[in-house]
Structures are given as structure tokens and as C-alpha cells.
PDB file of C-alpha atoms in Angstrom:
ATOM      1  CA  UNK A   1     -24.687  -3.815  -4.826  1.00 53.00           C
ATOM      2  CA  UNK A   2     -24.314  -3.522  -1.076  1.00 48.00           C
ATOM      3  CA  UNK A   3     -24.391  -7.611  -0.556  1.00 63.00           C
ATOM      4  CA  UNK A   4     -21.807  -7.914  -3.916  1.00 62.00           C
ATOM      5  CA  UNK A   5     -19.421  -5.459  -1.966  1.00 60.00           C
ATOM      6  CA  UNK A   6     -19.768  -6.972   1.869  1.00 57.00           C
ATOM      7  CA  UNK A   7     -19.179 -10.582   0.386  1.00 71.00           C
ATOM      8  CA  UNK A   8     -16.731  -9.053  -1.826  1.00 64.00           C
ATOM      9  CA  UNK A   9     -14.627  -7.326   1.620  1.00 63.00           C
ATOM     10  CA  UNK A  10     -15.397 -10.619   3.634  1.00 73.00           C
ATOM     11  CA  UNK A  11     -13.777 -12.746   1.058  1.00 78.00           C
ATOM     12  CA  UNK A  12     -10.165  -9.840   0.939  1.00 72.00           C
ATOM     13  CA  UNK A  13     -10.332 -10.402   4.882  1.00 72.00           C
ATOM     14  CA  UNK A  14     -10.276 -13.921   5.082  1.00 83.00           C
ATOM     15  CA  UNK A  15      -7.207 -13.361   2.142  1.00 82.00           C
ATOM     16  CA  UNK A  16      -5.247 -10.854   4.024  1.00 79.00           C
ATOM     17  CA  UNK A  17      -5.545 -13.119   6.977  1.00 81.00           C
ATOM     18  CA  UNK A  18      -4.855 -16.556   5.218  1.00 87.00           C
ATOM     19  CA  UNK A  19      -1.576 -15.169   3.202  1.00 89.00           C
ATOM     20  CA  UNK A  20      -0.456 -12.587   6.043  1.00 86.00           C
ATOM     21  CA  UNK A  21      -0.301 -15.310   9.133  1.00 86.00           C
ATOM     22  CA  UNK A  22       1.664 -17.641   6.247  1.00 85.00           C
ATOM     23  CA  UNK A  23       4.312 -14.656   5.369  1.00 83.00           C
ATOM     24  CA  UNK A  24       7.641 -15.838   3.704  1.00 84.00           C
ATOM     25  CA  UNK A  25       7.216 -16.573   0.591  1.00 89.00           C
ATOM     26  CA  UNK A  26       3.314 -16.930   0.549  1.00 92.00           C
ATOM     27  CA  UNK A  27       2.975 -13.641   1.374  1.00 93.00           C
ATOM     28  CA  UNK A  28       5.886 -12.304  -0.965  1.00 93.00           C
ATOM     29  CA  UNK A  29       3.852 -14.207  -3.849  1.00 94.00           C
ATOM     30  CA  UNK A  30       0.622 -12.468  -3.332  1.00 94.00           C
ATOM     31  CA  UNK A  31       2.065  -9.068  -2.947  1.00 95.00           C
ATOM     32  CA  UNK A  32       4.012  -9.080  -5.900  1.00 96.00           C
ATOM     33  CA  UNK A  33       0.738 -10.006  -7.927  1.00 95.00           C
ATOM     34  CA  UNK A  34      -0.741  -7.186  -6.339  1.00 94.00           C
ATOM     35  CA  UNK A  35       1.448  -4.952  -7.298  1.00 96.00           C
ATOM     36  CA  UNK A  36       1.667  -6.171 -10.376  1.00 96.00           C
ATOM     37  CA  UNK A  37      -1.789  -5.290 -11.010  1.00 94.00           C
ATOM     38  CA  UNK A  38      -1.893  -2.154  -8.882  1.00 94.00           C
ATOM     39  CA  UNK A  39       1.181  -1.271 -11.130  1.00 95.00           C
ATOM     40  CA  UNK A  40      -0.885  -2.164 -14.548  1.00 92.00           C
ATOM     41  CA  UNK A  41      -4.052   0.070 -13.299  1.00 93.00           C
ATOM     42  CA  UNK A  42      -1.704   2.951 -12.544  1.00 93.00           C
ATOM     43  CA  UNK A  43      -0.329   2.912 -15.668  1.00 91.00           C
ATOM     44  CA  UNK A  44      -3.393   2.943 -18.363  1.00 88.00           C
ATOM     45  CA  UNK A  45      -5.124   4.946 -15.579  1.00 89.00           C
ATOM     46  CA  UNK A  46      -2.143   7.668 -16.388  1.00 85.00           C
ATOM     47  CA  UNK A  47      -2.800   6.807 -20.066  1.00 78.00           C
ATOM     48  CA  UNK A  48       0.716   5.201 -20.380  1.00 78.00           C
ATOM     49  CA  UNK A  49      -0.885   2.081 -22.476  1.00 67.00           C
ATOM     50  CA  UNK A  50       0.118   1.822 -25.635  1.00 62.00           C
ATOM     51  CA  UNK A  51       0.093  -1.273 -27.854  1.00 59.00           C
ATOM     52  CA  UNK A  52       3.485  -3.174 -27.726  1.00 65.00           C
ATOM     53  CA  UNK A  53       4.034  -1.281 -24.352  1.00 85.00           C
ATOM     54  CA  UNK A  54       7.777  -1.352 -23.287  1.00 90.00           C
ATOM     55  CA  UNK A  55       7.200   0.796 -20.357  1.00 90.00           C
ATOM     56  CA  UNK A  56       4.568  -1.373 -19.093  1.00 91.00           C
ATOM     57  CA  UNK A  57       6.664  -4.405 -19.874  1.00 93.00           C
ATOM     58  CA  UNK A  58       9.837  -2.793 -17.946  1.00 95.00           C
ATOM     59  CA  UNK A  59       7.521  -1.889 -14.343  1.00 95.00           C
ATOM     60  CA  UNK A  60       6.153  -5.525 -14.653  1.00 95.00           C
ATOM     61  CA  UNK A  61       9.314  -7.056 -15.120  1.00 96.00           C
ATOM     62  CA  UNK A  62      11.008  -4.820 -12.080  1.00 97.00           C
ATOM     63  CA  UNK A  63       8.266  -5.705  -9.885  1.00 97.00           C
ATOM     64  CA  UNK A  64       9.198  -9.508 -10.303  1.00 97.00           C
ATOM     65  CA  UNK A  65      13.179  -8.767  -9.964  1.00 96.00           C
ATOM     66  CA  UNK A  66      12.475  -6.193  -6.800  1.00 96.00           C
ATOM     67  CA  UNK A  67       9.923  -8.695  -4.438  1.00 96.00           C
ATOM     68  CA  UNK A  68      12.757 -11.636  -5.756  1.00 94.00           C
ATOM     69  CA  UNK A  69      15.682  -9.572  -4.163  1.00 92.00           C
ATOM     70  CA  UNK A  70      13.465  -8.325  -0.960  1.00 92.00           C
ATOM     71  CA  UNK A  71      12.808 -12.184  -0.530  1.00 91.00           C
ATOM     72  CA  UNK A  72      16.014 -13.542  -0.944  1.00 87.00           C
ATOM     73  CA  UNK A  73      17.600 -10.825   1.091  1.00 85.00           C
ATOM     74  CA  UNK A  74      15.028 -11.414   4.092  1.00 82.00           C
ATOM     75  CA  UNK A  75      15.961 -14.438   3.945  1.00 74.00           C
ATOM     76  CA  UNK A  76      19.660 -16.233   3.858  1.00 63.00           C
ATOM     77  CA  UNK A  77      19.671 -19.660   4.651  1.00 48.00           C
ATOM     78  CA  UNK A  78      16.739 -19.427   6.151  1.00 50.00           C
ATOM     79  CA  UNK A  79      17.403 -17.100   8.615  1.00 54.00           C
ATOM     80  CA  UNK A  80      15.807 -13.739   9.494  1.00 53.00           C
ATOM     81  CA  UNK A  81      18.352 -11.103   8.040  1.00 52.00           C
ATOM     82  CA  UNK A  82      18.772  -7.896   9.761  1.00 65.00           C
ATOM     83  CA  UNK A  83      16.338  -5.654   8.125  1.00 64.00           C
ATOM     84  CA  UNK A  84      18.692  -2.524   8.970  1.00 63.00           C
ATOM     85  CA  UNK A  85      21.533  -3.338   7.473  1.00 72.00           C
ATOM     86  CA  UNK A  86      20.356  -5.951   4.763  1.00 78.00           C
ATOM     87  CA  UNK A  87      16.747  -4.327   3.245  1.00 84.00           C
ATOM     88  CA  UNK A  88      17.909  -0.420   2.760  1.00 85.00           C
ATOM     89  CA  UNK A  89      20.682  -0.885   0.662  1.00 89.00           C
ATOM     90  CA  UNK A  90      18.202  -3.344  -1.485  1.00 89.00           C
ATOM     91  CA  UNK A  91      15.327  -0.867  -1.442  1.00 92.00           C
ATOM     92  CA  UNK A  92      18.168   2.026  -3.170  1.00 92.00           C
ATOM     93  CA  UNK A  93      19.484  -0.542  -5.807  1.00 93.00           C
ATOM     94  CA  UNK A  94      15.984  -1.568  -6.679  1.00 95.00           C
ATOM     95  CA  UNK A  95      14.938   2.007  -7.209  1.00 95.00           C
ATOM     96  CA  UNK A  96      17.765   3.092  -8.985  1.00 96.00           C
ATOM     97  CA  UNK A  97      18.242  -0.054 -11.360  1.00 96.00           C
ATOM     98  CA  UNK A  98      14.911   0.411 -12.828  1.00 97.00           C
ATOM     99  CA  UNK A  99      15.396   4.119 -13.404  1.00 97.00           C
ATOM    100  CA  UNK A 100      18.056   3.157 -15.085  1.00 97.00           C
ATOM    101  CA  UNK A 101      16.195   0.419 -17.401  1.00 96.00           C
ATOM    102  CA  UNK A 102      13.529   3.220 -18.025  1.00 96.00           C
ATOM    103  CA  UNK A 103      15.628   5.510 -19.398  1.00 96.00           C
ATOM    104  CA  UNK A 104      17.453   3.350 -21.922  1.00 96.00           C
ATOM    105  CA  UNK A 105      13.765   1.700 -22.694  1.00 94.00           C
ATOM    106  CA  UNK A 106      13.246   5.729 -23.431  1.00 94.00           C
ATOM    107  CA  UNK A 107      16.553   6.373 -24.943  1.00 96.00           C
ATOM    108  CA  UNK A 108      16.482   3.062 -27.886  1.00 93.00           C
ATOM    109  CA  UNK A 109      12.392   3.341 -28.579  1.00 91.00           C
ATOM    110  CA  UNK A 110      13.139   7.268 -29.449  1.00 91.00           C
ATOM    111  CA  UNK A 111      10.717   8.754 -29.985  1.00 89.00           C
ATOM    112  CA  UNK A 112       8.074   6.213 -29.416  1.00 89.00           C
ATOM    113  CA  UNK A 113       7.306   7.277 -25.922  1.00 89.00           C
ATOM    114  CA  UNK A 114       7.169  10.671 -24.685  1.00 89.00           C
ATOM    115  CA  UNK A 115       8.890  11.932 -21.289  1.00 92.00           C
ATOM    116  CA  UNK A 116       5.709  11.690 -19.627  1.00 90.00           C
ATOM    117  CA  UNK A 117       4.633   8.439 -20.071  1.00 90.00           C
ATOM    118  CA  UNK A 118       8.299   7.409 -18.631  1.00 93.00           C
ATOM    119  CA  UNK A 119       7.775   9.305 -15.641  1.00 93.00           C
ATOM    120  CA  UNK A 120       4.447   8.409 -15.022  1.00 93.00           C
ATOM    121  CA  UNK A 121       5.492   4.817 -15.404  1.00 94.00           C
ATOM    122  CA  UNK A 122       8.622   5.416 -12.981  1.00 95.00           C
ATOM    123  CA  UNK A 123       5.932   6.895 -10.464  1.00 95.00           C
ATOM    124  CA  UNK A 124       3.080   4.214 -10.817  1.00 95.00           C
ATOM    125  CA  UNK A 125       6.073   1.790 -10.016  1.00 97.00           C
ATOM    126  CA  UNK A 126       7.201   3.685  -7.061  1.00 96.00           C
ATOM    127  CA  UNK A 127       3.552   3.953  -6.060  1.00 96.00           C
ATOM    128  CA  UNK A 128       2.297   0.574  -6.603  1.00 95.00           C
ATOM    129  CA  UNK A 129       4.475  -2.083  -5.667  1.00 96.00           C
ATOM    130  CA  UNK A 130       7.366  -0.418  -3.728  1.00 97.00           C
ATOM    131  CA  UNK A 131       5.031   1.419  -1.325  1.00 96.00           C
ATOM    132  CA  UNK A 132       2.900  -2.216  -0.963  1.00 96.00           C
ATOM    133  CA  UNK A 133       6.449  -4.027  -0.396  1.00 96.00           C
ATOM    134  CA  UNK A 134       6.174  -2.401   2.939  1.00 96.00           C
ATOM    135  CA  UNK A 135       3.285  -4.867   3.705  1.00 95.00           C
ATOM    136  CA  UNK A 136       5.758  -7.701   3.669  1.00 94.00           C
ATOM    137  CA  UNK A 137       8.470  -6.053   5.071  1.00 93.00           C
ATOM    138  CA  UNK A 138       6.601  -4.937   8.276  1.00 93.00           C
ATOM    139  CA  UNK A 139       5.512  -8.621   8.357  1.00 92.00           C
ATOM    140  CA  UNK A 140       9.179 -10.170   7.762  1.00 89.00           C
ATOM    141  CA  UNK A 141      11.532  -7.399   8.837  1.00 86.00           C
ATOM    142  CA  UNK A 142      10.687  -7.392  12.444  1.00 87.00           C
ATOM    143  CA  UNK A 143      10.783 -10.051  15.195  1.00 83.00           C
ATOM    144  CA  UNK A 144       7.011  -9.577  15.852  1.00 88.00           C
ATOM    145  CA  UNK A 145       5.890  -8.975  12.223  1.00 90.00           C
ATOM    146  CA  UNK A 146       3.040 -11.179  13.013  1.00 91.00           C
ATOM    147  CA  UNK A 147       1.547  -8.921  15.085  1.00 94.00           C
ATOM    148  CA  UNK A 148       2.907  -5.589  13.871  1.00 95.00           C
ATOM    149  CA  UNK A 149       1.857  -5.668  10.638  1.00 95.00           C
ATOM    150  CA  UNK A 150      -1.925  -5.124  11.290  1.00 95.00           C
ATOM    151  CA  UNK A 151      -0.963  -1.878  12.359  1.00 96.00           C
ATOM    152  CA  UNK A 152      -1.099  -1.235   8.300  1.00 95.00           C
ATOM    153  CA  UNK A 153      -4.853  -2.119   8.202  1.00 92.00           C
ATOM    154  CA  UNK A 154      -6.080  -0.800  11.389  1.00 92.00           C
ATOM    155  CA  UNK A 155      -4.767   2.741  10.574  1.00 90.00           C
ATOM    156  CA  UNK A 156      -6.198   2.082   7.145  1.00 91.00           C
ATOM    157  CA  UNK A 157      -9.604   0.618   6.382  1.00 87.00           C
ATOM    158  CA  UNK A 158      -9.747   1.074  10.453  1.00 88.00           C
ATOM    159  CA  UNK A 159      -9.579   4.790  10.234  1.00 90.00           C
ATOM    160  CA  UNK A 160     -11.907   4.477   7.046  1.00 89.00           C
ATOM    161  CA  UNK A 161     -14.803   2.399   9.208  1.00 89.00           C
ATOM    162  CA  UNK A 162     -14.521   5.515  12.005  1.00 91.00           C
ATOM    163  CA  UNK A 163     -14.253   8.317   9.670  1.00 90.00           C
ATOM    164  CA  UNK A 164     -17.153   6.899   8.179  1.00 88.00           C
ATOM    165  CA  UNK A 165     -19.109   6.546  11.217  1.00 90.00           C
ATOM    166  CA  UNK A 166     -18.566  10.081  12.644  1.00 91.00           C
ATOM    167  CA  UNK A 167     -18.995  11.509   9.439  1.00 89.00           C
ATOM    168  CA  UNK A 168     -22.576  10.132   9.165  1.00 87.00           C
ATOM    169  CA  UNK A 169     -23.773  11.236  12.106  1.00 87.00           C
ATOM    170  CA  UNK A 170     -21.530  14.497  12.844  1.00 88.00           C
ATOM    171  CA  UNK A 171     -20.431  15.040   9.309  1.00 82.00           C
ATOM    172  CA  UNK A 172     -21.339  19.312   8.436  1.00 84.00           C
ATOM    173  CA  UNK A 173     -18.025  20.604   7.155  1.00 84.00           C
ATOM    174  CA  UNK A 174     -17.181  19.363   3.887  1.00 88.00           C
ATOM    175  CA  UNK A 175     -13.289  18.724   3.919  1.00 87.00           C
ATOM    176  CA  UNK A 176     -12.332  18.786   0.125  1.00 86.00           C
ATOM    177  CA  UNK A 177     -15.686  19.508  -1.837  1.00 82.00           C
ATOM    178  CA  UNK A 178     -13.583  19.562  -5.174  1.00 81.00           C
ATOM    179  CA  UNK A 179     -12.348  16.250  -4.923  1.00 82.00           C
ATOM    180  CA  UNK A 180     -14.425  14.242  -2.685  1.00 83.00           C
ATOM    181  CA  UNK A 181     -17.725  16.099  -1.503  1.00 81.00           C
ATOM    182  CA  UNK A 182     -19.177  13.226   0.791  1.00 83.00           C
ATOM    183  CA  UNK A 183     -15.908  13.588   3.510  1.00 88.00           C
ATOM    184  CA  UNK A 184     -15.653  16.170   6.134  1.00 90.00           C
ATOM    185  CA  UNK A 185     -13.949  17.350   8.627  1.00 92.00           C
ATOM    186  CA  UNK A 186     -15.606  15.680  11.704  1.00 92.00           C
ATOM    187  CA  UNK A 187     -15.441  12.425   9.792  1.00 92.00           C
ATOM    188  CA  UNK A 188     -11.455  13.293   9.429  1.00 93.00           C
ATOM    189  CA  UNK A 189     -11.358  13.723  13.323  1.00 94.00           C
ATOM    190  CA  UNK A 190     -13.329  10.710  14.159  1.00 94.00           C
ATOM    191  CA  UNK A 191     -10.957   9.024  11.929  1.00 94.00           C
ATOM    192  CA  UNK A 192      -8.135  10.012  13.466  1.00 95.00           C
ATOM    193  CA  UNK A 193      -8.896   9.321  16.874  1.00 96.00           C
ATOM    194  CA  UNK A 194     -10.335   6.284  16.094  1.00 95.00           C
ATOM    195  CA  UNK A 195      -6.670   4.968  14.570  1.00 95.00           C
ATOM    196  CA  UNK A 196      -4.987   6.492  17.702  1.00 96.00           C
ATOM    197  CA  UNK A 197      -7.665   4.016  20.171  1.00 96.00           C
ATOM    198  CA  UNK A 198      -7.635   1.290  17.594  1.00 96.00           C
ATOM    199  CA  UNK A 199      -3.588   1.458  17.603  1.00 97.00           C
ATOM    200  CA  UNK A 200      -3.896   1.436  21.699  1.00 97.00           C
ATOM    201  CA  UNK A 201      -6.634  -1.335  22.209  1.00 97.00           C
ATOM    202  CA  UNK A 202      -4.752  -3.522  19.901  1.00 96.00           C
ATOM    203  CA  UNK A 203      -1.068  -3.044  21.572  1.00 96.00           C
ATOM    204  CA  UNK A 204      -2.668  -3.859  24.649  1.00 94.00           C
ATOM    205  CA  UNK A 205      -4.436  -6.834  23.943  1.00 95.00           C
ATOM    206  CA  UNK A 206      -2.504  -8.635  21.369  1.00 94.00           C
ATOM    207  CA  UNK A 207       1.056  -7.011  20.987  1.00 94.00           C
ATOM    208  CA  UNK A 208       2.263  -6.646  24.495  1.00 93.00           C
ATOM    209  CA  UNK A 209       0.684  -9.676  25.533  1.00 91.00           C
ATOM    210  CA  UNK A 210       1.006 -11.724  23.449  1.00 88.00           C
ATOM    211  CA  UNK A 211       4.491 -10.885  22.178  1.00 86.00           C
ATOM    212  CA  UNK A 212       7.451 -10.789  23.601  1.00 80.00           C
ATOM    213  CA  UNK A 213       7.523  -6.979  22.519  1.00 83.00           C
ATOM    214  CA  UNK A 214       6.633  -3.983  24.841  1.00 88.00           C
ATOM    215  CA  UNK A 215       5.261  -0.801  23.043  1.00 94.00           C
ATOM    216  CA  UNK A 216       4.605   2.632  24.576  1.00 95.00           C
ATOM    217  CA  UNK A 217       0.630   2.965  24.810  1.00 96.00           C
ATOM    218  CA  UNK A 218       1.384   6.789  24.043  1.00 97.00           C
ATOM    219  CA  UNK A 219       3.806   6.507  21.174  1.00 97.00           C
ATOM    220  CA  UNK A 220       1.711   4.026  19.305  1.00 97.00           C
ATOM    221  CA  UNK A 221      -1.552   6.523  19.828  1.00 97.00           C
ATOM    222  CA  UNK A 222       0.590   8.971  18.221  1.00 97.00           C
ATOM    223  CA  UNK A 223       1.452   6.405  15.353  1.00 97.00           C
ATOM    224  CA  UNK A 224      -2.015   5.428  14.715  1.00 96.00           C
ATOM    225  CA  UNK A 225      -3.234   9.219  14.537  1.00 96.00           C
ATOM    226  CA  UNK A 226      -0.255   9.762  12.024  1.00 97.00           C
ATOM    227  CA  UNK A 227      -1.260   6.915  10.019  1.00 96.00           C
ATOM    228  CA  UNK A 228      -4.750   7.917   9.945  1.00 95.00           C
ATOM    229  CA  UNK A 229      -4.008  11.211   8.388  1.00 96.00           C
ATOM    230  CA  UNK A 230      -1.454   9.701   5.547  1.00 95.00           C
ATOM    231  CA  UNK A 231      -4.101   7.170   4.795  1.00 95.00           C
ATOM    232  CA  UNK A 232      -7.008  10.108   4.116  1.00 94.00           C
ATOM    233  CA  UNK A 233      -4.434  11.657   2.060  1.00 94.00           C
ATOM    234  CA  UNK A 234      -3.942   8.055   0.029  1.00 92.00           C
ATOM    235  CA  UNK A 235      -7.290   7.996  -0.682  1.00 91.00           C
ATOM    236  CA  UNK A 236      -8.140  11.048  -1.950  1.00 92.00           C
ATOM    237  CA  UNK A 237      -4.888  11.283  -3.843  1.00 92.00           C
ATOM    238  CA  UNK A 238      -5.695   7.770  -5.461  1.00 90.00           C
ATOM    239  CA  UNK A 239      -9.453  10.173  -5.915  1.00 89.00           C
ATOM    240  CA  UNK A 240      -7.643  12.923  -7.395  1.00 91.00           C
ATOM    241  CA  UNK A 241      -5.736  10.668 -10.306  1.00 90.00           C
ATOM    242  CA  UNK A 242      -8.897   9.114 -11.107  1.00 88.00           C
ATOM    243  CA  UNK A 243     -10.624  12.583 -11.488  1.00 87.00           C
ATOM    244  CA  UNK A 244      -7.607  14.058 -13.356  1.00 88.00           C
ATOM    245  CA  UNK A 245      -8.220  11.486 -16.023  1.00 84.00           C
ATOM    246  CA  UNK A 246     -11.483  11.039 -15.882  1.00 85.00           C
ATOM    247  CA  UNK A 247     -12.253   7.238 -14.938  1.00 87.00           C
ATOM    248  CA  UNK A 248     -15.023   5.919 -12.458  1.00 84.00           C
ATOM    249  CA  UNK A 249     -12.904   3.374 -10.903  1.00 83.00           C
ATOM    250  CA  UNK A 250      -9.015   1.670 -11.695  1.00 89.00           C
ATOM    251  CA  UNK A 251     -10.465  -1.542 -12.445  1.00 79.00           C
ATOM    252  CA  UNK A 252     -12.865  -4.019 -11.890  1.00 79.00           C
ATOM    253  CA  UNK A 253     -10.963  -6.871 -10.336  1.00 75.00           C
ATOM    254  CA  UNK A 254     -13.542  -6.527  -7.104  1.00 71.00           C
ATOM    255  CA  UNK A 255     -16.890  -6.599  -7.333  1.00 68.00           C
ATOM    256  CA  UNK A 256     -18.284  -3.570  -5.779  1.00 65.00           C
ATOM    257  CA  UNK A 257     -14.823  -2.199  -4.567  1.00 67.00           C
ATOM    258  CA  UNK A 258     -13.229  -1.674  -8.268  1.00 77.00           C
ATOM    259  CA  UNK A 259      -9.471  -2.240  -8.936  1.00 84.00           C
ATOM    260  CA  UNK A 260      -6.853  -2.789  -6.636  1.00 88.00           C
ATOM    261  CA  UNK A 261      -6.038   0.734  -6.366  1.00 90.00           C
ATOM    262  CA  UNK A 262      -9.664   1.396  -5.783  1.00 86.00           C
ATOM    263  CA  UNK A 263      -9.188  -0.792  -2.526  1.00 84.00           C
ATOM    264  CA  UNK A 264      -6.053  -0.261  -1.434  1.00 89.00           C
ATOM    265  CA  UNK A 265      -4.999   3.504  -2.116  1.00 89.00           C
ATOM    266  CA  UNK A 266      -4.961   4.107   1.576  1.00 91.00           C
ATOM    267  CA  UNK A 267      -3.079   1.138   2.840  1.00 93.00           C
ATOM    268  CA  UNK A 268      -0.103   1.618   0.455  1.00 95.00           C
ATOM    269  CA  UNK A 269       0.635   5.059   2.006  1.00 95.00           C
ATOM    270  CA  UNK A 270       0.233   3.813   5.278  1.00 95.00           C
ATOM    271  CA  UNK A 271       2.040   0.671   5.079  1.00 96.00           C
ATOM    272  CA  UNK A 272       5.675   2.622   4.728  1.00 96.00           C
ATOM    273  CA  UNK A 273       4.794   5.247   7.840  1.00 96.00           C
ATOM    274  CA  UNK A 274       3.995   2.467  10.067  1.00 96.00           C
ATOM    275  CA  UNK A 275       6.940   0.539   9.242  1.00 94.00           C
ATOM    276  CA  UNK A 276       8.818   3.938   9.598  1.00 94.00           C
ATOM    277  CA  UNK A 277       7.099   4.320  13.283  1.00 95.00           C
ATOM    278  CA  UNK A 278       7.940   0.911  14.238  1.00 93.00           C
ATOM    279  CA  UNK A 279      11.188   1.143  13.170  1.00 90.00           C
ATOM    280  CA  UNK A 280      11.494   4.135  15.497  1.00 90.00           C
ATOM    281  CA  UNK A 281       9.352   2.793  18.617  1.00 90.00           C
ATOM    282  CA  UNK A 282       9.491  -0.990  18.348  1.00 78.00           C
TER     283      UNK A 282
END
């Protein structure tokens, strides 16, 4: 099991590298098939799946359109659009035309679908592939996306390695027994911290070196250490779903790892804070 799930993590680095460093539309690809599938585990996790699903149907359809108009909007003639003024106004639209194509998939299938399988379809879209569309625009929206955009991971599975860590050796006080038993709160700290050094070691070594970009040491500790503590909440919300509906794991796309969701339920709440932070400190 623990060689299946070390190949299985070696293989989604060398991935994440190979379709990250590409960006454009490489990178737009990939993440809208993620999200496609993070979108379809959501879902039947929820218990939205139904045969001849519309609402399924709709959030995989609106995935396609929404990645399609963040590409195209990145991207005029080639040239790096101002992510300001250009991506926002996208992001609302997005959101509010598939509301819209919810509710009249709710409306004309009356009564077919109840209220809460809309809403928990409109959520599992929000959650799935808008918060991963942050990936890509970290990576595109900023002049040194390249090396920005690994701020996502290292607050992420990086805080996950050091809370880990800690909590093996330090680990006494059980954080949230009722949902996850095995964290605790020195793990949580060590987590933390770890993100904040992480976030400092690599803005020193690679960002502001290497880059023509020139971050405060202090404000990017202070964005790791956020990010650490929205990514422990990712997981164990991602836990809590899972345990309100009683399934093991979302899927079993990755050996030893699960579904997408299984993998990635800290990273897509981290992905919009850091792009948040850098859009406040970069």
C-alpha cells in the first residue's frame, strides 16, 4: 500500500511539474479535466446522481464554457491580459450564468430534482472547479506566475508533510477527535510554521532571485501561515462531507490517494487565498 501510494505521489509531481512549467493552454486543459472530475465526485458524493442526470450534465458542461472564457480572456492575441480588469468581471458572469442554467434545469425537469440536489450541485461546482481555476490563474494572471504559483502547493501538501512530522513526534492534543482523531494541535502548529519558513526559504531562493519580482520576507511568512490554516480547514472539510455521507474515499482515480478530492481538498482552498495574498503583496 505504502509503495502503490509513494509511486502513485511521485508520478502527480512529475504531472504538476510537466503541465504547470507548460501553462497556457496545457495547463488550462488539465485543470479543467480535473475539475471535471473533482466536480463529478462532489456530486454523487452529495448523492446528487441520478440516472439521466441534468444537474450533473449542466456543472460538466459549465466547467468546459468557464476554463474556455478564463483562457480566452487571459489571453487576446496572444498577449497577457490584465488580470484586474479582464478576469473579475469573467469570474462574476461565470458564476452567475450557471446559476442561472441551474435554476431553469430545476424549473422545466419539475419535480424531478429536489432543491437540494440543485444546491448541492451549484456548491460542488463552486467548490470543484472554480476554486481549482485559481491554480491557473495564479500561474497566468501574474507576470511571475511561474514562480508564484508553487506558493499553492507549498502551503498545501507542504504544510501537510510538517504537520505530519510534528504531529508524530509532538502530537498529544487531539485537534478535532469527531472528525479526524489522528490530527492535533502540535501537528497544526508545526504545520503552520512550517508554511510560514517554507513560504520564506522559497521567496528567497527562487522568487526574488530568480525573478524580476521582490517580495517582503515578512509578508509572505504571514501568507504561508494563512495558507496553512485554510488548507487544514480544506481537508477536514473535504473529511467532514465524506463522513456526512458515509463514503471511505471520493474515488479511486489514485491508487492509494483515492479521488481527486481525496488529493486535492487542501490545495483548492488554498489556491484562491494565495492568489488573494499575491494579489495584495506581489
Amino acid at each position: 500500500m505504502f509503495r502503490t501510494r509513494l509511486l502513485s505521489g511521485v508520478l502527480l509531481v512529475i504531472i504538476a511539474l510537466a503541465t504547470i512549467m507548460a501553462g497556457d493552454g496545457i495547463l488550462a486543459a488539465v485543470l479543467c479535466l480535473v475539475s471535471l472530475i473533482a466536480y463529478r465526485e462532489l456530486i454523487r458524493a452529495c448523492g446528487v446522481h441520478t440516472e439521466g442526470n441534468a444537474p450533473e450534465a449542466v456543472g460538466m458542461v459549465m466547467t468546459v464554457v468557464y476554463y474556455g472564457l478564463l483562457f480566452m480572456t487571459l489571453y487576446v492575441d496572444g498577449e497577457q491580459a490584465d488580470v484586474l480588469a479582464k478576469v473579475y468581471p469573467v469570474i462574476v458572469i461565470a458564476v452567475v450564468l450557471t446559476m442561472i442554467v441551474f435554476l431553469f434545469t430545476y424549473v422545466f425537469t419539475f419535480p424531478r430534482y429536489k432543491a437540494q440536489q440543485i444546491m448541492a450541485s451549484m456548491f460542488s461546482w463552486l467548490y470543484g472547479p472554480v476554486m481549482l481555476s485559481f491554480i491557473y490563474l495564479t500561474r497566468e494572471g501574474f507576470a511571475h506566475g511561474k514562480y508564484l504559483v508553487w506558493f499553492v502547493f507549498l502551503c498545501s501538501w507542504g504544510s501537510d508533510t510538517c504537520a505530519y512530522a510534528v504531529g508524530v513526534l509532538f502530537g498529544k492534543h487531539k485537534m478535532t477527535p469527531k472528525l479526524s482523531p489522528k490530527k492535533s494541535v502540535e501537528g497544526a502548529v508545526g504545520g503552520i510554521v512550517g508554511a510560514a519558513l517554507l513560504f520564506v526559504l522559497y521567496t528567497h531562493f527562487a522568487v526574488n532571485r530568480y525573478s524580476q519580482a521582490s517580495l517582503s520576507l515578512l509578508l509572505v511568512a504571514a501568507l504561508g501561515a494563512a495558507g496553512a490554516v485554510v488548507s487544514m480547514i480544506g481537508d477536514l472539510a473535504a473529511s467532514a462531507i465524506k463522513r456526512d455521507h458515509d463514503i471511505k474515499d471520493y474515488g479511486k482515480l489514485i491508487p492509494g490517494h483515492g479521488g481527486i478530492m481525496d488529493r486535492f481538498d487542501s490545495v483548492i482552498i488554498a489556491a484562491p487565498l494565495v492568489f488573494i495574498g499575491l494579489m495584495l503583496i506581489a
